[in-house]
Amino acid sequence: MKKMTKLAGVLAMTVLLIACSEQAPEQTSTAAGAETITVDLILTNGKIVTVDGSFSIHNTVVVDAGRIVETGSDALLDSYQADQLIDLQGKTVLPGFIDSHTHIRGRPNRYIELSEVSSIAEMQDLIRAKARELGEGEWITGYGWSEDELAENRRPLRQDLDLAAPNNPVIFTRAGGHSAVVSTLALELADITDATPDPEGGVIERDDNGVANGIIRERQGIVGRLVPDSTYDELIASLQINLNALLSKGITSITDASKSPGDYAMWQELYNKPGVNLPRAALQFQWRNPERINALKAEVGEGTDFLKIGPIKVFADGGFTGPAAYTLEPYVNQGDYRGYLNMPEAELVSLLNEIHDAGWQMGIHAIGDAAIELVVDTLAAALERNPRNDHRHYLNHFSMRPPEATMVKMAEHEIHITQQPNFTYTLEGRYVANLDGWRLQHNNPIRSPMDHGIVVAISSDILPIGPLVGLYAAVTRKGMSGRVFAAEEAITMEEAIRGYTITGAYLNFEEDTKGSLEAGKFADMIVLSDDILTIDPDQIMDINIEQTYIAGQLVYSR
Ligand SMILES: [Zn+2]
């Protein structure tokens, strides 16, 4: 990664202050006669973890015109005075988290977020409240439940939904999106009876008596298609709420996957609204309509400091909730089933080549070891055929440890990773059900690719969005049960913080403006309730984000 030297940083800052500040900082004489410079903001008496090249830690950070001016000891208070001087009382400050893989979207009023729900009883309370809010007959939708996180230790079935809202059709998609549970009324409206044959590629689950239990696997669209369209207004209002909520998790930048140029227009409208607090975002498009993507790129170029177009998203395989990740060896207890590619292999290979040749960077979803191997082989061949410096193509997920030769090839061709250590925690049940032995132990490997010289960023995806879970799992390798998976794959907290900050910036070619608290960079930073560098690792998830700043503006306070 390119690092600004201190001198270059100071020089860049001088230029910046002249260029960016509406009024240049004023020189003021103190009573003692020393000159001080007035700036917008100073945080002092803290533990400022800069995440610079040497991971230096300072007491004070000086901010002006949205950027870091300087970090150092409290002697800086002799040189600067601030419109706003904050005494951190010893608290720890980090650069804002850069979450290099998320899925944030606007949701309609009928939607219930289920990823934090911890019991079927709680789910039923949410359904009752939503049914009252919407009135009888209205569809209720939701996403994100997982039997692994429910106190009842089982999946919700249609009777559970009926008890809470007999007069509203309900469809709740499981985390991962490969199945859903629907209520009796929803089944009736979709004309699904116990006698209805399974749809092609999917399953209508039935109990021992042949009665549909409400679970539909892979083809839940046979019910979902009945849900009325959402309005633009409710979606953009909800998008604003969902993006704003990231600030409370300390996230100041995201790369959001699976978007379309049409979505970009909605985000643009939101980001153009004055007075709205949102994280910086880069949107990843799927390669569905290259003309439209290229036209948008020609129109917005690099975008703004807050909203830009990210790398192109490609899906190589599925995930472990189906399970549909494409693996080299069969899953446990599932015959010779090895998951599958998201499209025929030849089609995937030509798609990756086409996007590479079109000059775009790619962030490619690859979860199973077979998918990882194929994608790496394809990228390596594309790079040999049509070399490009500093392409920064990366794999997203990397949930299984691929063969040694694959990791060597990745390092050689500078193919990077954005990894979700939080999966080791939240998806423990899925891994245990589908993998075993060495493959299970090395789920979501981090230490081994780093040791091969591969650049590894850390991100949340949706299980759940919250960097503290990822940091916890990255350093402990613990699943939800407390079981440790291949402790030798753990990384240090310093490495994990780099993964969630500067390395995320690097994946988006933004390491010169973000990801560390160094002179000239955006003053995107967070204040933590506890010292994340010294806390007992088991307490990491209990840390609170006290404040979040973007460009030196307080955008969240607990
Ligand atoms: Zn994802």
Coordinates of C-alpha atoms and ligand atoms in Angstrom, one line a residue:
M1 CA 0.0 0.0 0.0
K2 CA 1.3 3.5 -0.8
K3 CA 2.0 5.5 2.3
M4 CA 2.3 9.2 2.5
T5 CA 5.6 10.3 4.1
K6 CA 5.1 12.6 7.0
L7 CA 6.6 15.5 5.1
A8 CA 4.5 14.8 2.0
G9 CA 1.5 14.6 4.2
V10 CA 2.2 18.0 5.7
L11 CA 2.8 19.5 2.3
A12 CA -0.4 18.0 1.0
M13 CA -2.2 19.3 4.0
T14 CA -1.0 22.9 3.3
V15 CA -2.3 22.7 -0.2
L16 CA -5.5 21.2 1.1
L17 CA -6.2 23.8 3.7
I18 CA -5.8 26.5 1.0
A19 CA -7.9 24.5 -1.5
C20 CA -10.7 23.1 0.7
S21 CA -11.2 25.4 3.5
E22 CA -13.6 28.2 2.8
Q23 CA -11.7 30.5 5.1
A24 CA -8.0 29.7 5.7
P25 CA -7.3 28.9 9.4
E26 CA -6.6 32.2 11.2
Q27 CA -3.5 32.9 13.0
T28 CA -4.2 34.1 16.6
S29 CA -1.7 35.4 19.1
T30 CA -2.1 34.1 22.6
A31 CA -1.5 36.1 25.7
A32 CA 1.9 34.5 25.9
G33 CA 2.6 35.8 22.4
A34 CA 2.8 32.4 20.7
E35 CA 0.9 32.0 17.4
T36 CA -1.9 29.5 17.4
I37 CA -4.0 28.3 14.5
T38 CA -7.7 28.1 14.9
V39 CA -9.3 24.8 13.6
D40 CA -12.7 23.3 13.6
L41 CA -12.2 20.4 16.0
I42 CA -9.7 18.9 18.4
L43 CA -10.1 15.6 20.2
T44 CA -7.6 15.3 23.0
N45 CA -6.7 13.3 26.1
G46 CA -7.5 10.1 24.3
K47 CA -5.9 7.0 22.8
I48 CA -5.9 7.9 19.1
V49 CA -5.2 4.7 17.2
T50 CA -4.1 6.2 13.9
V51 CA -3.7 2.9 11.9
D52 CA -0.8 4.5 10.1
G53 CA 2.1 2.4 8.7
S54 CA 3.5 1.9 12.2
F55 CA 0.2 1.7 14.0
S56 CA 1.2 4.7 16.1
I57 CA -1.0 5.8 18.9
H58 CA -1.4 9.5 19.9
N59 CA -3.2 11.6 22.5
T60 CA -4.6 14.3 20.3
V61 CA -6.1 14.7 16.8
V62 CA -6.6 18.1 15.1
V63 CA -9.3 18.4 12.4
D64 CA -10.1 21.2 10.0
A65 CA -12.3 21.5 7.0
G66 CA -13.3 17.9 7.3
R67 CA -9.8 16.5 7.2
I68 CA -7.1 15.4 9.7
V69 CA -4.5 18.2 10.1
E70 CA -2.3 16.5 12.6
T71 CA -2.1 13.8 15.3
G72 CA 0.3 14.0 18.2
S73 CA 0.7 14.7 21.9
D74 CA -1.3 17.3 23.8
A75 CA 1.6 19.7 23.0
L76 CA -0.5 20.3 19.8
L77 CA -2.8 22.3 22.1
D78 CA 0.0 24.9 22.2
S79 CA -0.2 25.3 18.4
Y80 CA -3.9 25.0 17.7
Q81 CA -7.1 26.2 19.2
A82 CA -10.4 24.7 18.2
D83 CA -14.0 25.9 17.8
Q84 CA -14.8 22.6 19.4
L85 CA -12.4 21.0 21.9
I86 CA -13.4 17.5 23.1
D87 CA -11.8 15.9 26.2
L88 CA -11.9 12.2 25.4
Q89 CA -11.2 11.3 29.0
G90 CA -8.9 8.5 27.9
K91 CA -11.3 6.9 25.4
T92 CA -10.0 5.1 22.3
V93 CA -10.5 6.5 18.9
L94 CA -10.2 4.5 15.6
P95 CA -10.6 5.5 12.0
G96 CA -14.3 4.8 11.1
F97 CA -14.9 1.2 10.0
I98 CA -14.8 0.7 6.2
D99 CA -17.1 -2.2 5.6
S100 CA -16.1 -3.5 2.2
H101 CA -19.1 -5.8 1.7
T102 CA -22.6 -5.0 2.8
H103 CA -26.2 -5.2 1.4
I104 CA -28.2 -2.2 2.4
R105 CA -31.5 -1.5 0.8
G106 CA -34.7 0.4 1.3
R107 CA -37.5 -1.8 2.7
P108 CA -41.3 -1.4 2.4
N109 CA -43.4 -0.7 5.5
R110 CA -44.6 -4.3 5.4
Y111 CA -41.1 -5.6 6.0
I112 CA -39.7 -6.9 9.3
E113 CA -36.0 -7.2 9.9
L114 CA -35.4 -10.7 11.4
S115 CA -31.7 -10.9 11.7
E116 CA -31.6 -9.9 15.3
V117 CA -34.6 -11.9 16.4
S118 CA -33.7 -14.5 19.0
S119 CA -36.9 -16.6 19.4
I120 CA -40.0 -17.6 17.5
A121 CA -42.0 -15.9 20.4
E122 CA -40.2 -12.6 19.6
M123 CA -40.9 -13.1 15.9
Q124 CA -44.6 -13.5 16.8
D125 CA -44.7 -10.3 18.8
L126 CA -43.2 -8.5 15.8
I127 CA -45.8 -10.0 13.5
R128 CA -48.7 -9.0 15.8
A129 CA -47.4 -5.4 16.0
K130 CA -47.0 -5.2 12.2
A131 CA -50.4 -6.7 11.5
R132 CA -52.0 -4.0 13.8
E133 CA -50.0 -1.3 12.0
L134 CA -50.9 -2.5 8.5
G135 CA -54.5 -3.9 9.0
E136 CA -56.0 -7.2 8.0
G137 CA -55.2 -8.7 4.6
E138 CA -51.9 -6.8 4.1
W139 CA -48.9 -8.9 3.3
I140 CA -46.1 -9.0 5.9
T141 CA -42.6 -9.8 4.7
G142 CA -39.3 -10.3 6.5
Y143 CA -35.8 -11.5 6.1
G144 CA -32.9 -12.9 8.1
W145 CA -34.2 -15.6 10.5
S146 CA -32.0 -18.5 11.3
E147 CA -32.9 -21.5 13.4
D148 CA -29.4 -21.4 14.8
E149 CA -30.2 -18.2 16.5
L150 CA -33.7 -19.0 17.8
A151 CA -34.2 -20.0 21.4
E152 CA -36.6 -22.8 20.3
N153 CA -33.8 -24.3 18.3
R154 CA -36.0 -25.1 15.4
R155 CA -37.3 -23.4 12.3
P156 CA -40.5 -21.3 12.4
L157 CA -43.4 -23.2 10.7
R158 CA -46.6 -21.9 9.2
Q159 CA -48.6 -22.5 12.4
D160 CA -46.2 -20.2 14.3
L161 CA -47.0 -17.4 11.8
D162 CA -50.8 -18.2 11.8
L163 CA -51.0 -17.9 15.6
A164 CA -49.6 -14.3 15.4
A165 CA -51.5 -13.1 12.4
P166 CA -54.2 -15.4 11.1
N167 CA -55.6 -12.7 8.8
N168 CA -52.4 -11.5 7.1
P169 CA -50.4 -13.5 4.6
V170 CA -46.8 -13.7 5.9
I171 CA -43.6 -14.7 4.1
F172 CA -40.3 -14.7 6.0
T173 CA -37.1 -15.5 4.1
R174 CA -34.3 -17.3 5.9
A175 CA -30.9 -15.6 6.3
G176 CA -29.0 -16.4 3.1
G177 CA -32.2 -16.3 0.9
H178 CA -32.4 -20.0 0.0
S179 CA -35.6 -20.8 1.8
A180 CA -38.7 -19.1 3.3
V181 CA -41.5 -19.9 5.7
V182 CA -45.0 -18.8 4.7
S183 CA -48.3 -18.7 6.6
T184 CA -51.4 -20.7 5.8
L185 CA -53.1 -17.7 4.3
A186 CA -50.1 -17.1 2.0
L187 CA -50.2 -20.7 0.9
E188 CA -53.9 -20.4 0.1
L189 CA -53.5 -17.2 -1.9
A190 CA -50.7 -18.9 -3.9
D191 CA -53.1 -21.9 -4.5
I192 CA -50.6 -24.2 -2.9
T193 CA -52.2 -27.3 -1.4
D194 CA -50.7 -30.5 0.0
A195 CA -51.2 -32.0 -3.4
T196 CA -49.2 -29.3 -5.3
P197 CA -46.1 -30.8 -6.8
D198 CA -42.7 -29.4 -6.0
P199 CA -41.7 -26.6 -8.3
E200 CA -38.7 -27.2 -10.7
G201 CA -35.5 -26.7 -8.7
G202 CA -37.4 -26.2 -5.4
V203 CA -39.2 -28.0 -2.6
I204 CA -42.5 -27.5 -0.8
E205 CA -41.7 -29.1 2.5
R206 CA -44.3 -31.5 4.0
D207 CA -44.5 -33.2 7.3
D208 CA -44.7 -37.0 7.8
N209 CA -48.4 -36.9 6.9
G210 CA -47.7 -35.1 3.6
V211 CA -49.1 -31.8 4.9
A212 CA -47.2 -28.6 3.8
N213 CA -45.4 -27.2 6.8
G214 CA -44.9 -23.7 5.3
I215 CA -41.2 -24.0 4.4
I216 CA -40.4 -23.6 0.7
R217 CA -36.9 -24.2 -0.4
E218 CA -35.1 -22.3 -3.3
R219 CA -38.3 -21.4 -5.1
Q220 CA -40.2 -19.2 -2.5
G221 CA -41.0 -16.9 -5.4
I222 CA -44.0 -19.0 -6.0
V223 CA -45.5 -17.2 -3.0
G224 CA -43.3 -14.1 -3.0
R225 CA -44.5 -13.0 -6.4
L226 CA -47.9 -12.2 -4.8
V227 CA -46.4 -9.5 -2.6
P228 CA -47.5 -6.1 -3.9
D229 CA -44.7 -3.8 -5.2
S230 CA -43.3 -1.2 -2.9
T231 CA -43.6 2.5 -3.5
Y232 CA -40.5 4.6 -4.3
D233 CA -41.2 6.9 -1.4
E234 CA -41.3 4.2 1.2
L235 CA -38.2 2.6 -0.2
I236 CA -36.1 5.8 -0.2
A237 CA -37.3 6.7 3.3
S238 CA -36.3 3.3 4.6
L239 CA -33.0 3.3 2.7
Q240 CA -32.1 6.5 4.6
I241 CA -33.0 4.9 7.9
N242 CA -31.0 1.8 7.2
L243 CA -27.9 3.7 6.0
N244 CA -28.1 6.0 8.9
A245 CA -28.2 3.1 11.3
L246 CA -24.7 2.0 10.1
L247 CA -23.3 5.1 11.8
S248 CA -24.3 3.7 15.2
K249 CA -22.1 0.7 14.4
G250 CA -19.1 2.9 13.7
I251 CA -19.3 2.3 9.9
T252 CA -18.3 5.4 8.0
S253 CA -17.9 3.8 4.5
I254 CA -19.4 0.8 2.8
T255 CA -19.1 -1.0 -0.5
D256 CA -22.6 -2.3 -1.2
A257 CA -23.1 -5.2 -3.5
S258 CA -25.6 -6.3 -6.1
K259 CA -27.0 -2.9 -7.1
S260 CA -28.1 -1.7 -10.5
P261 CA -27.7 1.6 -12.2
G262 CA -31.4 2.2 -11.3
D263 CA -30.6 1.8 -7.6
Y264 CA -27.8 4.3 -8.1
A265 CA -30.3 7.0 -9.0
M266 CA -32.2 6.4 -5.8
W267 CA -29.0 6.6 -3.7
Q268 CA -28.0 9.7 -5.6
E269 CA -31.2 11.4 -4.8
L270 CA -30.8 10.5 -1.1
Y271 CA -27.1 11.6 -1.0
N272 CA -28.1 14.9 -2.6
K273 CA -30.6 15.6 0.1
P274 CA -29.2 18.3 2.4
G275 CA -28.8 17.6 6.1
V276 CA -28.9 13.8 5.9
N277 CA -26.2 11.8 7.8
L278 CA -25.1 8.8 5.7
P279 CA -21.9 6.8 5.5
R280 CA -19.8 7.1 2.3
A281 CA -20.7 4.4 -0.2
A282 CA -19.5 2.7 -3.3
L283 CA -22.1 0.6 -5.2
Q284 CA -21.2 -2.6 -6.9
F285 CA -23.2 -3.4 -10.1
Q286 CA -23.8 -6.8 -11.6
W287 CA -22.8 -7.0 -15.3
R288 CA -26.4 -7.2 -16.6
N289 CA -26.5 -4.1 -18.8
P290 CA -23.0 -3.1 -19.6
E291 CA -24.1 -0.2 -21.8
R292 CA -26.1 1.3 -19.0
I293 CA -23.2 0.8 -16.5
N294 CA -20.7 2.4 -18.9
A295 CA -23.1 5.3 -19.6
L296 CA -23.6 6.0 -15.9
K297 CA -19.8 5.8 -15.3
A298 CA -19.3 8.3 -18.1
E299 CA -21.9 10.6 -16.5
V300 CA -20.8 10.4 -12.8
G301 CA -17.1 9.5 -13.3
E302 CA -15.5 8.8 -9.9
G303 CA -18.7 10.0 -8.3
T304 CA -18.4 12.2 -5.1
D305 CA -16.6 11.7 -1.8
F306 CA -19.8 10.2 -0.5
L307 CA -21.2 8.2 -3.4
K308 CA -19.4 6.4 -6.2
I309 CA -19.5 3.4 -8.4
G310 CA -17.5 0.4 -7.0
P311 CA -16.1 -2.7 -8.7
I312 CA -18.4 -5.0 -10.7
K313 CA -20.0 -7.8 -8.7
V314 CA -20.0 -11.4 -10.0
F315 CA -21.6 -14.4 -8.3
A316 CA -19.6 -17.5 -8.8
D317 CA -21.5 -19.8 -6.4
G318 CA -24.0 -19.9 -3.5
G319 CA -23.5 -20.0 0.2
F320 CA -23.7 -22.4 3.2
T321 CA -27.3 -21.7 4.2
G322 CA -28.7 -23.5 1.2
P323 CA -26.2 -25.1 1.1
A324 CA -25.1 -24.2 -2.4
A325 CA -21.4 -23.3 -2.1
Y326 CA -19.4 -25.1 -4.8
T327 CA -17.0 -27.4 -3.0
L328 CA -14.1 -29.7 -4.2
E329 CA -15.3 -32.6 -1.9
P330 CA -18.9 -33.6 -1.2
Y331 CA -20.8 -32.1 1.8
V332 CA -21.2 -34.2 4.9
N333 CA -24.0 -36.7 4.8
Q334 CA -25.4 -35.5 1.5
G335 CA -24.2 -38.1 -0.9
D336 CA -22.0 -36.7 -3.6
Y337 CA -23.6 -33.3 -3.5
R338 CA -21.0 -30.5 -3.8
G339 CA -23.2 -27.4 -4.4
Y340 CA -23.0 -25.7 -7.7
L341 CA -21.8 -22.7 -9.7
N342 CA -24.2 -19.9 -10.2
M343 CA -24.0 -20.3 -14.0
P344 CA -22.4 -22.9 -16.3
E345 CA -18.6 -22.8 -15.9
A346 CA -17.9 -21.7 -19.5
E347 CA -20.3 -18.8 -19.0
L348 CA -18.6 -17.7 -15.8
V349 CA -15.2 -17.9 -17.4
S350 CA -16.2 -15.7 -20.3
L351 CA -18.0 -13.3 -18.0
L352 CA -14.9 -12.7 -15.9
N353 CA -12.8 -12.3 -19.0
E354 CA -15.3 -9.9 -20.6
I355 CA -15.4 -7.6 -17.5
H356 CA -11.6 -7.7 -17.0
D357 CA -11.1 -6.8 -20.7
A358 CA -13.6 -4.0 -20.3
G359 CA -11.2 -2.4 -17.8
W360 CA -13.4 -2.8 -14.7
Q361 CA -12.3 -4.0 -11.3
M362 CA -14.2 -7.0 -10.0
G363 CA -15.3 -8.1 -6.5
I364 CA -16.3 -11.7 -7.0
H365 CA -18.5 -13.8 -4.7
A366 CA -16.7 -17.1 -4.2
I367 CA -17.5 -19.2 -1.1
G368 CA -16.7 -22.9 -1.8
D369 CA -13.2 -24.1 -2.4
A370 CA -14.0 -25.3 -5.9
A371 CA -15.5 -21.8 -6.8
I372 CA -12.4 -20.1 -5.3
E373 CA -10.1 -22.3 -7.3
L374 CA -11.9 -21.8 -10.5
V375 CA -12.2 -18.0 -10.1
V376 CA -8.5 -17.6 -9.2
D377 CA -7.4 -19.8 -12.2
T378 CA -9.6 -17.7 -14.5
L379 CA -8.4 -14.4 -13.2
A380 CA -4.8 -15.5 -13.3
A381 CA -5.2 -16.6 -16.9
A382 CA -7.0 -13.3 -17.8
L383 CA -4.2 -11.3 -16.2
E384 CA -1.5 -13.3 -18.1
R385 CA -3.3 -12.8 -21.4
N386 CA -4.2 -9.2 -20.8
P387 CA -2.0 -7.8 -18.0
R388 CA -3.2 -4.8 -16.0
N389 CA -1.2 -3.1 -13.3
D390 CA -2.9 -2.5 -10.0
H391 CA -6.2 -4.2 -11.0
R392 CA -7.2 -4.9 -7.4
H393 CA -9.6 -7.6 -8.4
Y394 CA -10.7 -9.4 -5.2
L395 CA -12.7 -12.4 -4.0
N396 CA -15.5 -11.8 -1.6
H397 CA -16.2 -14.3 1.2
F398 CA -13.4 -16.9 0.7
S399 CA -15.3 -19.0 3.2
M400 CA -13.3 -22.2 2.6
R401 CA -9.5 -22.6 2.6
P402 CA -8.6 -23.5 -1.0
P403 CA -5.7 -25.6 -2.2
E404 CA -2.2 -24.3 -1.5
A405 CA -1.5 -23.7 -5.2
T406 CA -4.6 -21.4 -5.3
M407 CA -3.3 -19.2 -2.5
V408 CA 0.1 -19.0 -4.1
K409 CA -1.5 -17.9 -7.4
M410 CA -3.5 -15.3 -5.6
A411 CA -0.4 -13.7 -4.0
E412 CA 1.5 -13.9 -7.3
H413 CA -1.3 -12.1 -9.2
E414 CA -2.3 -9.8 -6.4
I415 CA -5.8 -11.1 -6.2
H416 CA -7.2 -9.8 -2.9
I417 CA -9.9 -10.9 -0.5
T418 CA -12.7 -9.3 1.5
Q419 CA -13.5 -11.8 4.2
Q420 CA -16.3 -12.1 6.8
P421 CA -14.8 -13.5 10.1
N422 CA -18.3 -12.9 11.6
F423 CA -19.5 -15.9 9.5
T424 CA -17.4 -18.2 11.7
Y425 CA -19.5 -16.9 14.6
T426 CA -23.0 -16.7 13.1
L427 CA -22.9 -19.5 10.6
E428 CA -21.3 -22.0 12.9
G429 CA -24.3 -24.2 12.7
R430 CA -24.3 -24.3 8.9
Y431 CA -20.6 -25.1 8.8
V432 CA -21.0 -27.9 11.4
A433 CA -23.9 -29.4 9.4
N434 CA -22.2 -29.3 6.1
L435 CA -18.4 -29.6 6.6
D436 CA -16.1 -31.7 8.7
G437 CA -12.5 -32.2 9.7
W438 CA -9.9 -29.8 8.3
R439 CA -12.5 -28.0 6.0
L440 CA -14.7 -27.2 9.0
Q441 CA -11.8 -26.1 11.2
H442 CA -10.5 -23.8 8.5
N443 CA -13.8 -22.1 7.7
N444 CA -13.2 -18.4 6.7
P445 CA -9.5 -18.6 7.0
I446 CA -7.6 -15.3 7.5
R447 CA -4.2 -16.1 8.9
S448 CA -3.2 -18.5 6.1
P449 CA -4.0 -16.2 3.2
M450 CA -2.3 -13.3 5.0
D451 CA 0.8 -15.4 5.6
H452 CA 0.8 -16.2 1.8
G453 CA 1.0 -12.4 1.2
I454 CA -2.6 -12.0 0.1
V455 CA -4.3 -8.7 1.1
V456 CA -7.3 -9.5 3.3
A457 CA -9.9 -6.8 4.1
I458 CA -12.7 -7.6 6.6
S459 CA -16.3 -6.9 6.1
S460 CA -19.8 -7.8 7.5
D461 CA -22.1 -8.8 4.6
I462 CA -25.4 -9.3 6.4
L463 CA -24.9 -11.8 9.1
P464 CA -25.0 -9.4 11.0
I465 CA -23.8 -6.0 10.0
G466 CA -21.6 -5.0 12.9
P467 CA -17.8 -4.8 12.8
L468 CA -17.4 -5.8 16.5
V469 CA -18.7 -9.3 15.7
G470 CA -16.1 -9.6 12.9
L471 CA -13.3 -8.3 15.1
Y472 CA -14.2 -10.6 17.9
A473 CA -14.3 -13.7 15.6
A474 CA -11.2 -12.7 13.7
V475 CA -9.1 -12.7 16.9
T476 CA -10.8 -15.5 18.8
R477 CA -12.0 -17.8 15.9
K478 CA -15.0 -18.6 18.1
G479 CA -18.4 -19.7 16.9
M480 CA -21.7 -18.8 18.7
S481 CA -21.3 -21.8 20.9
G482 CA -17.9 -20.7 22.0
R483 CA -16.2 -23.5 20.1
V484 CA -12.8 -22.4 18.6
F485 CA -12.2 -23.2 14.9
A486 CA -8.5 -23.6 13.9
A487 CA -7.0 -21.1 16.4
E488 CA -4.0 -20.9 14.0
E489 CA -6.2 -19.0 11.6
A490 CA -6.7 -16.1 14.1
I491 CA -5.1 -12.7 13.5
T492 CA -4.2 -10.0 15.9
M493 CA -6.5 -7.1 16.8
E494 CA -4.1 -4.8 15.1
E495 CA -4.4 -6.8 11.9
A496 CA -8.2 -7.1 12.3
I497 CA -8.5 -3.3 12.7
R498 CA -6.4 -2.8 9.6
G499 CA -8.7 -5.2 7.8
Y500 CA -11.8 -3.2 8.7
T501 CA -10.2 0.2 7.9
I502 CA -7.2 0.9 5.7
T503 CA -7.4 -2.4 3.8
G504 CA -11.0 -1.7 3.0
A505 CA -10.0 1.7 1.7
Y506 CA -7.3 0.0 -0.4
L507 CA -9.8 -2.3 -2.1
N508 CA -11.6 0.8 -3.3
F509 CA -8.4 2.7 -4.4
E510 CA -9.1 5.1 -1.5
E511 CA -6.1 4.5 0.8
D512 CA -4.9 8.1 0.2
T513 CA -8.1 9.7 1.6
K514 CA -9.5 7.1 4.1
G515 CA -8.8 4.3 6.4
S516 CA -6.3 5.9 8.8
L517 CA -6.1 9.1 10.9
E518 CA -3.2 10.8 9.0
A519 CA -2.7 14.3 7.9
G520 CA -4.8 15.2 4.8
K521 CA -7.3 12.3 5.1
F522 CA -11.0 12.6 5.8
A523 CA -11.7 13.0 9.6
D524 CA -13.9 9.9 9.6
M525 CA -13.4 8.5 13.1
I526 CA -15.1 6.7 16.0
V527 CA -14.9 6.9 19.7
L528 CA -15.2 3.6 21.6
S529 CA -16.4 3.0 25.1
D530 CA -13.5 0.7 25.9
D531 CA -9.9 0.1 24.8
I532 CA -10.3 -2.5 22.1
L533 CA -6.5 -3.1 22.1
T534 CA -6.4 -4.3 25.7
I535 CA -9.9 -5.5 26.5
D536 CA -10.5 -9.2 27.2
P537 CA -11.3 -10.6 23.8
D538 CA -14.5 -12.2 25.1
Q539 CA -15.8 -8.6 25.9
I540 CA -15.2 -7.2 22.4
M541 CA -18.8 -7.5 21.3
D542 CA -19.9 -5.5 24.4
I543 CA -17.9 -2.4 23.4
N544 CA -20.1 0.5 22.5
I545 CA -19.6 3.0 19.7
E546 CA -19.9 6.3 21.6
Q547 CA -19.5 8.7 18.8
T548 CA -19.1 8.6 15.0
Y549 CA -17.6 11.5 13.0
I550 CA -17.6 11.8 9.2
A551 CA -15.5 14.6 7.7
G552 CA -15.1 16.0 11.3
Q553 CA -18.9 16.2 11.8
L554 CA -20.5 14.4 14.6
V555 CA -23.1 12.1 12.9
Y556 CA -23.8 9.7 15.7
S557 CA -23.7 10.0 19.5
R558 CA -24.9 7.2 21.8
Ligands
ZN1 ZN -23.1 -10.5 0.3

